[in-house]
Short mmCIF file of C-alpha atoms and ligand atoms in Angstrom, two decimals:
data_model
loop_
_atom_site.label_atom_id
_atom_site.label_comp_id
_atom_site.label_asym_id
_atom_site.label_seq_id
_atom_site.Cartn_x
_atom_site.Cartn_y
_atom_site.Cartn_z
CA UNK A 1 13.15 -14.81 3.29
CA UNK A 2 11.70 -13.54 0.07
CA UNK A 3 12.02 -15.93 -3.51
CA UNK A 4 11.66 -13.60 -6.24
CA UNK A 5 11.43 -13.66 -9.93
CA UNK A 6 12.33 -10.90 -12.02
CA UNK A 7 10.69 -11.17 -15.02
CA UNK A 8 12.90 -9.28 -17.68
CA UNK A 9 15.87 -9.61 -15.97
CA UNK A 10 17.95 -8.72 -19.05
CA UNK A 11 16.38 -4.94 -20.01
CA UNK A 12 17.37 -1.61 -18.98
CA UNK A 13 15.78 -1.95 -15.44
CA UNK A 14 15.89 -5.98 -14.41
CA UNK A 15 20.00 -6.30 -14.99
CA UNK A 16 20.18 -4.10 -12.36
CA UNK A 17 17.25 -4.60 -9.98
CA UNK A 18 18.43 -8.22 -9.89
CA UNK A 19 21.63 -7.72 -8.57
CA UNK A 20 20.09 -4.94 -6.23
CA UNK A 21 17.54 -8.16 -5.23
CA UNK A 22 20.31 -10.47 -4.86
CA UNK A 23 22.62 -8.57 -2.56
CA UNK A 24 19.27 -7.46 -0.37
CA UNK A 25 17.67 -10.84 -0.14
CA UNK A 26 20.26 -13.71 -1.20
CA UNK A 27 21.69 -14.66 -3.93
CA UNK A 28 19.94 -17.78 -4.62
CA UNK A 29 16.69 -16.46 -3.85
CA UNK A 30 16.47 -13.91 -6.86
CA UNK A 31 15.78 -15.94 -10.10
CA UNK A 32 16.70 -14.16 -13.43
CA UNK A 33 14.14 -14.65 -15.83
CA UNK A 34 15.12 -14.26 -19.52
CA UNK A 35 13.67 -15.20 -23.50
CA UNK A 36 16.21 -16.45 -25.40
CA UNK A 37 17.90 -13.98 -27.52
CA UNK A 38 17.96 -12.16 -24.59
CA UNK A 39 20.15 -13.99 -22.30
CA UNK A 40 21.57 -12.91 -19.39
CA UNK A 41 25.76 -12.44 -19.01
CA UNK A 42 28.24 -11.11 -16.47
CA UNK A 43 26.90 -10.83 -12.85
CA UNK A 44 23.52 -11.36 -13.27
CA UNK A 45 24.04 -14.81 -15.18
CA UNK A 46 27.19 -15.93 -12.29
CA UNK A 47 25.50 -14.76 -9.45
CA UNK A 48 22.16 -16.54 -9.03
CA UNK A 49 19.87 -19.18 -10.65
CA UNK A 50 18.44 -17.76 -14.34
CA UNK A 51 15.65 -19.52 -16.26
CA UNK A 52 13.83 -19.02 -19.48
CA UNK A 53 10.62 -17.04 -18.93
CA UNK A 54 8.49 -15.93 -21.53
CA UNK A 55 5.90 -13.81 -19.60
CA UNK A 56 3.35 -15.09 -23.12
CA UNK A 57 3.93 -18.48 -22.14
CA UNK A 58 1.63 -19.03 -18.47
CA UNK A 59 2.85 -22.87 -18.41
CA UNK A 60 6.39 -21.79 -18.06
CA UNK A 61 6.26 -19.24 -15.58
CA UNK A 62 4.11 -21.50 -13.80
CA UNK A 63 6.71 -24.15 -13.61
CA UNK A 64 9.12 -21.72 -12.49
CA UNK A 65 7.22 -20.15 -9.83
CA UNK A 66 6.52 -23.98 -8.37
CA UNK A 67 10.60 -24.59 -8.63
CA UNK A 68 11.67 -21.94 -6.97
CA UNK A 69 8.79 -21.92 -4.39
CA UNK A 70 8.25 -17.98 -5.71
CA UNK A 71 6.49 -15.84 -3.24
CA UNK A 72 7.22 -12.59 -5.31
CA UNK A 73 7.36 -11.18 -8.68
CA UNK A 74 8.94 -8.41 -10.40
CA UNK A 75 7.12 -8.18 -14.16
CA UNK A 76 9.58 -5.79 -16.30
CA UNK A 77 8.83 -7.50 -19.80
CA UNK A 78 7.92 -4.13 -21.76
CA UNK A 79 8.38 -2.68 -24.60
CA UNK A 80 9.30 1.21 -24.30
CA UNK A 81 6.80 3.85 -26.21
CA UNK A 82 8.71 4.60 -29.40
CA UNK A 83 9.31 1.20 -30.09
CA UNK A 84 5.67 0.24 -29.22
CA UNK A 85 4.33 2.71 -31.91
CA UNK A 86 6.50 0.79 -34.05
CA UNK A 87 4.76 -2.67 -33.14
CA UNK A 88 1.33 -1.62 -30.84
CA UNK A 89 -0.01 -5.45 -31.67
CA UNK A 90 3.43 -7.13 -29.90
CA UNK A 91 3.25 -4.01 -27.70
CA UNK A 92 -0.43 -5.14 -26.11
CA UNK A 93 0.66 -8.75 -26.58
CA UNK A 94 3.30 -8.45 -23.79
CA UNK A 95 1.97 -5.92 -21.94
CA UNK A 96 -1.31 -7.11 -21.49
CA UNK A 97 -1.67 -10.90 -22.16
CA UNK A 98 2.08 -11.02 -20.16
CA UNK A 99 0.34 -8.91 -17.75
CA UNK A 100 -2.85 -11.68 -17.22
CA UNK A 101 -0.80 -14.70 -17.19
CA UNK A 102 0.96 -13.26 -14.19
CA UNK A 103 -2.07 -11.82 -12.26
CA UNK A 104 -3.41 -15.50 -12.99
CA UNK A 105 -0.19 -16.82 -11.13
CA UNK A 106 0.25 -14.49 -8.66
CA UNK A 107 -3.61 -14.90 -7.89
CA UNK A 108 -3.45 -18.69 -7.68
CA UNK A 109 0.28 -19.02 -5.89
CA UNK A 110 -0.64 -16.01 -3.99
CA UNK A 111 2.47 -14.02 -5.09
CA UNK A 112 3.03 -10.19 -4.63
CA UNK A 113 3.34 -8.36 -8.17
CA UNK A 114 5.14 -5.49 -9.24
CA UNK A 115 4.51 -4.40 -12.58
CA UNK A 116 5.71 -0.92 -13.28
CA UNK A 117 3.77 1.72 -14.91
CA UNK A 118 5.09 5.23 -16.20
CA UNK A 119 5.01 8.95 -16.72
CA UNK A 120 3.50 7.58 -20.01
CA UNK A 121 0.22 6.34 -18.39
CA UNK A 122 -0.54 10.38 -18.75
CA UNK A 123 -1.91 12.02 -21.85
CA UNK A 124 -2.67 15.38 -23.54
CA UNK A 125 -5.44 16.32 -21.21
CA UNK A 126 -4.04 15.66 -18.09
CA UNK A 127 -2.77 18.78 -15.91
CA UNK A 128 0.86 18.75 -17.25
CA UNK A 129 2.17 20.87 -13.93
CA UNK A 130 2.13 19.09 -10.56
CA UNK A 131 -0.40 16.28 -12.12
CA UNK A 132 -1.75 14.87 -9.35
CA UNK A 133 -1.70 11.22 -8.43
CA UNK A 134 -5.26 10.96 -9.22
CA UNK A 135 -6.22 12.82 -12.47
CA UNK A 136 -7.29 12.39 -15.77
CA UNK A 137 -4.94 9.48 -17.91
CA UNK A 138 -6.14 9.25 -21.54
CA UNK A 139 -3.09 8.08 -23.22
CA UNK A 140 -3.28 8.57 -26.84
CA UNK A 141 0.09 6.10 -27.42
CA UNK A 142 -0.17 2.36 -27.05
CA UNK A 143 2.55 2.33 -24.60
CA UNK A 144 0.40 4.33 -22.21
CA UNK A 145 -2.74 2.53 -22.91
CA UNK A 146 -1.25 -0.54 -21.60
CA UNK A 147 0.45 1.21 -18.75
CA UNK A 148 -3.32 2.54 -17.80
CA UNK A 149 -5.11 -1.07 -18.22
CA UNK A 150 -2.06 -2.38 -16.25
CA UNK A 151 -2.67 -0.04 -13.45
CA UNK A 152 -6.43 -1.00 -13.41
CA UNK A 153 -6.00 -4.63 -13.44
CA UNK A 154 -3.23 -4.70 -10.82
CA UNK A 155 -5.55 -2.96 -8.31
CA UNK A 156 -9.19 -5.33 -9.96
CA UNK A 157 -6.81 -7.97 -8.98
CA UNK A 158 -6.25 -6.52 -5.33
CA UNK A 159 -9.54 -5.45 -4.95
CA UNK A 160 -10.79 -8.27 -5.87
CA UNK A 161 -8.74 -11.30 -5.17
CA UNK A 162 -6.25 -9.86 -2.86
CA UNK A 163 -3.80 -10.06 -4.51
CA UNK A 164 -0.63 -7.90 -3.12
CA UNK A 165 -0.13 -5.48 -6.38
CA UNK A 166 2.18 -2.56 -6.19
CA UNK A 167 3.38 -0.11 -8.30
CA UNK A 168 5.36 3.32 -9.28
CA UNK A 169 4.84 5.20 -12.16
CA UNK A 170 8.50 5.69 -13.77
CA UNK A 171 9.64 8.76 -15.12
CA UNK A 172 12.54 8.51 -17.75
CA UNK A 173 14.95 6.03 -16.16
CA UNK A 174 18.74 7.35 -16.72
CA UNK A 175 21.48 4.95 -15.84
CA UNK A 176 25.10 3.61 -17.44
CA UNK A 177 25.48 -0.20 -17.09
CA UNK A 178 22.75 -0.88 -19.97
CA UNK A 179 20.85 1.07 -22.55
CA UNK A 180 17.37 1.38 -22.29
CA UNK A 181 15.86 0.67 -26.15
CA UNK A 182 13.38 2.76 -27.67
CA UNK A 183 11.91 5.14 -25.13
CA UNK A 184 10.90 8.83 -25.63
CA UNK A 185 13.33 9.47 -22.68
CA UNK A 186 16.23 7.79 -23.90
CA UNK A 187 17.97 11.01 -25.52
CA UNK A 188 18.65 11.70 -21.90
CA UNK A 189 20.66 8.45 -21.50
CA UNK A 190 22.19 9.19 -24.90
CA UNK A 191 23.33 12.69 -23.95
CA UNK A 192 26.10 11.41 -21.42
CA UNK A 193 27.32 8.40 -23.59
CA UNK A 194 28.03 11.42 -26.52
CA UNK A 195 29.28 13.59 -23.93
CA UNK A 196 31.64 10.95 -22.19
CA UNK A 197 33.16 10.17 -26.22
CA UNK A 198 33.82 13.32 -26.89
CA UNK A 199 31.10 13.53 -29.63
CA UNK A 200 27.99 16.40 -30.74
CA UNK A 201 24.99 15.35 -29.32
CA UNK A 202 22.05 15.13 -32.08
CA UNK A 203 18.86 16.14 -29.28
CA UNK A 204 15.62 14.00 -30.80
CA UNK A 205 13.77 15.76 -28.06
CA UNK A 206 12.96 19.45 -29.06
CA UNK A 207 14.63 22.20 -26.94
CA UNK A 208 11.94 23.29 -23.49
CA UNK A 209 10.29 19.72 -23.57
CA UNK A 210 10.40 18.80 -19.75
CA UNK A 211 9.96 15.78 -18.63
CA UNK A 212 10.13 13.58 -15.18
CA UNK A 213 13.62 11.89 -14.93
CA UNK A 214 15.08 9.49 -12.29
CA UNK A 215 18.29 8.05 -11.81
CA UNK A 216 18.45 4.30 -11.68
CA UNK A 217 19.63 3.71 -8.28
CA UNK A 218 16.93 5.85 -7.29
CA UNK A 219 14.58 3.36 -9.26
CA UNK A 220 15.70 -0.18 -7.56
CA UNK A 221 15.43 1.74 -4.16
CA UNK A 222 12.03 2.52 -5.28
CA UNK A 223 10.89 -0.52 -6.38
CA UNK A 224 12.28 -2.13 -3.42
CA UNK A 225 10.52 0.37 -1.00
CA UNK A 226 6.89 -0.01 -2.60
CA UNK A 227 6.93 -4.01 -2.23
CA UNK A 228 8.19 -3.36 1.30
CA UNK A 229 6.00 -1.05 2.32
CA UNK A 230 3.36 -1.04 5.20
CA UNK A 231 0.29 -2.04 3.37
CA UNK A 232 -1.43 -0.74 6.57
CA UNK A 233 -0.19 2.61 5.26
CA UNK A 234 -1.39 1.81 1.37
CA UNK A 235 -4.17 4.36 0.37
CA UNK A 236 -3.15 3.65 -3.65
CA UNK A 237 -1.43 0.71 -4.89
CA UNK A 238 -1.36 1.02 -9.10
CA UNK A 239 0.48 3.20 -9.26
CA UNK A 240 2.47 5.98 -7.40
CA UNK A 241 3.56 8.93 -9.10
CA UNK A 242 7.75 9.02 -8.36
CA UNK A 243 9.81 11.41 -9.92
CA UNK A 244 13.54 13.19 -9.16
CA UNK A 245 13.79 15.80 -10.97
CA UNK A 246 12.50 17.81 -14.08
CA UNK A 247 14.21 18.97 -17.12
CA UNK A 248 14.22 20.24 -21.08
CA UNK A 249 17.20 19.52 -23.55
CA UNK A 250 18.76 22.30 -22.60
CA UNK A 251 19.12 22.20 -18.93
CA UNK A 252 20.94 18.50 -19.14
CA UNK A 253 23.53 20.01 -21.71
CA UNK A 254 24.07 23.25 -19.42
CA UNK A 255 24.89 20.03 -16.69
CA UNK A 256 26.94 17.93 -18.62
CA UNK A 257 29.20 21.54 -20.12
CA UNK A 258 29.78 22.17 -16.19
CA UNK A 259 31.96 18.87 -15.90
CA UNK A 260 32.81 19.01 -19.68
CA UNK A 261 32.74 22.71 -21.05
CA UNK A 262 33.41 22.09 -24.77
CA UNK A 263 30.22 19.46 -25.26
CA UNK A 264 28.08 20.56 -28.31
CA UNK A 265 24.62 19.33 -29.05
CA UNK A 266 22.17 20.31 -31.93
CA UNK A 267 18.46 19.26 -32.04
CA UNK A 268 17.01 16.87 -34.90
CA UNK A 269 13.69 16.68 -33.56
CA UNK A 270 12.14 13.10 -33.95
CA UNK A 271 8.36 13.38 -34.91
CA UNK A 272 7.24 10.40 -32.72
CA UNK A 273 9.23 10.74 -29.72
CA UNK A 274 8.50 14.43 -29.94
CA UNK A 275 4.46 14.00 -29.86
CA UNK A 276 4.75 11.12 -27.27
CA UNK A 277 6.49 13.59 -25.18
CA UNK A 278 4.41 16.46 -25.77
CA UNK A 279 1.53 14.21 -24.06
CA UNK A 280 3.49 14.06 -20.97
CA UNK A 281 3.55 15.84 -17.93
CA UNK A 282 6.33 18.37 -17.12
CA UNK A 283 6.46 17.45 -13.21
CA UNK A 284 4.25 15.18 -11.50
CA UNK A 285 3.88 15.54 -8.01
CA UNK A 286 5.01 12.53 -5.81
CA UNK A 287 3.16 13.88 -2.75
CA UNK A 288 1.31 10.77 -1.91
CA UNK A 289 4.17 8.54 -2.78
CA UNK A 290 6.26 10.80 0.14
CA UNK A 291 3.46 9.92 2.44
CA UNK A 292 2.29 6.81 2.46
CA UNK A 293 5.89 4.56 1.87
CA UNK A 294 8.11 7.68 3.02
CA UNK A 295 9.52 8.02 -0.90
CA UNK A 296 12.30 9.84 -1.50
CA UNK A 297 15.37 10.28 -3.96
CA UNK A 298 18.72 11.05 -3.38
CA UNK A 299 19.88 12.49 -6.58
CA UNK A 300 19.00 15.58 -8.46
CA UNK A 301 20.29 16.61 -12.20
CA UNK A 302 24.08 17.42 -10.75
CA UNK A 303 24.90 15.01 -8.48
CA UNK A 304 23.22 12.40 -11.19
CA UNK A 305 25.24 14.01 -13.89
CA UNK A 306 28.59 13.85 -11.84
CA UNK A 307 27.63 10.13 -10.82
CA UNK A 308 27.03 8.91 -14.70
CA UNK A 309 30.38 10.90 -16.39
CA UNK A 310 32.54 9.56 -13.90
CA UNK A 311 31.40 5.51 -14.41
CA UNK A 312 31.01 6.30 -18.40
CA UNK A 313 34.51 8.01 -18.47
CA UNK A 314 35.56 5.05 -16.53
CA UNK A 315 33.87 2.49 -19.65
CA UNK A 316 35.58 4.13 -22.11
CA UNK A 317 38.69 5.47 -21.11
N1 LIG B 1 11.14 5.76 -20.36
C1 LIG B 1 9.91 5.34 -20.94
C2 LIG B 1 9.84 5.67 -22.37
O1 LIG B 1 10.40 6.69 -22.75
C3 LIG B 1 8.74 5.97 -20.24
O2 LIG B 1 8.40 5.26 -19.13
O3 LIG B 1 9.21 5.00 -23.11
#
């Protein structure tokens, strides 16, 4: 039996993965870390243990790890790219120092680590059709220069110490429990929210800017998959390139006006999200990830878009 601490437990991705962990593994066995400010509520703070965890302070995730007897950690303290243009110094200080403090841990309590990296690890001169799993990076925002020095130390920590490092590289993560908060994707979590009120949809994101999308079950499944994968089977580790599906402004709207015909949306193109997306990739290709853990996700833009209006409509109406 696994003990696992989610690090993040509160943001777009760890509410979920943790009850996704809890159901898979136990309930007691998944603690929910959390700063304060960002406490957890609902499920996630009535159905297992929760503790402060500050992935700056090494002391305290320390003491939790030794508690709980932790044998595996999911790191999803981030902040997302728009907001970490805002703030690139508290950006680094979470990604990176977080980062150490937990490679430190995992290193000396031999823990597995799963720190996830993202479409935004990719920058203006890397192949934006098909990019490869191993190509050129050069991120030119700080959100993807931490994603790249987080892929490289995860595997100089494998490489060198052994320890058990996995990762994905995320494409825009679309799901309807909890907001994600200031990503360049985020417009595509927006859209159905808009949609779902009855309201015009103001696009940041300028009309044939595709990008790699996901839907969040898809996500949890993945991150579950890589960290129980075959390591035997393991040529990469930091990070695989996952995606679901690929699409512009315009293609999501055309999706949401099949299940709601009189949706409107008009674009107000946002400067910073729109050159943080123009650095992206249009479709990466997930080959290796199909390979060597059997990846593979189950929805695509329609059945995703059916999925989200039907639990939104349910929300709100
Ligand atoms: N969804 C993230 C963002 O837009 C990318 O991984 O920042």
């Amino acid at each position: 039996m696994k003990n696992i601490l989610v690090v993040g437990s509160t943001g777009q991705i760890g509410s979920e993965l943790t009850l996704k962990l809890r159901k898979l593994y136990h309930l007691d066995h998944v603690v929910a870390g959390y700063v304060p400010g960002a406490e957890p509520h609902g499920l996630v703070l009535e159905s297992g243990p929760s503790e402060i965890v500050d992935v700056c302070n090494a002391r305290q995730i320390a003491q939790v790890v030794d508690h709980y007897r932790i044998d595996t950690i999911y790191n999803l303290a981030a902040l997302l790219s728009a907001t970490a243009e805002r703030a690139p110094l508290r950006a680094w200080d979470i990604q990176m120092n977080g980062l150490l403090n937990l490679l430190e841990i995992s290193r000396e309590k031999h823990c597995a680590l799963f720190t996830p990296s993202s479409i935004g690890s990719f920058g203006p001169q890397t192949p934006r059709d098909d990019t490869p799993q191993d190509t050129i990076q050069r991120p030119t925002s700080m959100y993807g220069i931490t994603k790249v020095a987080t892929e490289l130390l995860s595997d100089y920590y494998f490489h060198k110490y052994g320890v058990d490092t996995r990762s994905v590289r995320f494409p825009g993560l679309i799901s309807y429990t909890k907001l994600p908060g200031g990503g360049t994707t985020d417009y595509a979590v927006e859209i159905y929210y808009s949609a779902v009120r009855g309201e015009e949809f103001v696009c940041p994101i300028a009309a044939g800017t595709y990008m790699d999308m996901m839907y969040m079950p898809d996500a949890l499944k993945a991150a579950v998959e890589i960290m129980e994968a075959d390591p035997a089977r393991l040529v990469h580790r930091n990070a695989f390139n996952i995606t679901a599906m690929s699409f512009e402004p315009g293609q999501i709207c055309e999706a949401i006006r099949q299940e709601i015909p009189d949706f409107r949306m008009r674009y107000e193109v946002d400067p910073v999200r729109q050159a943080i997306a123009d650095s992206w990739p249009n479709r990466m290709d997930d080959s290796c990830a199909r390979q060597e853990w059997d990846w593979k996700p189950e929805y695509d833009l329609p059945t995703m878009t059916q999925d989200m209006i039907q639990h939104l409509r349910q929300t709100f109406e």
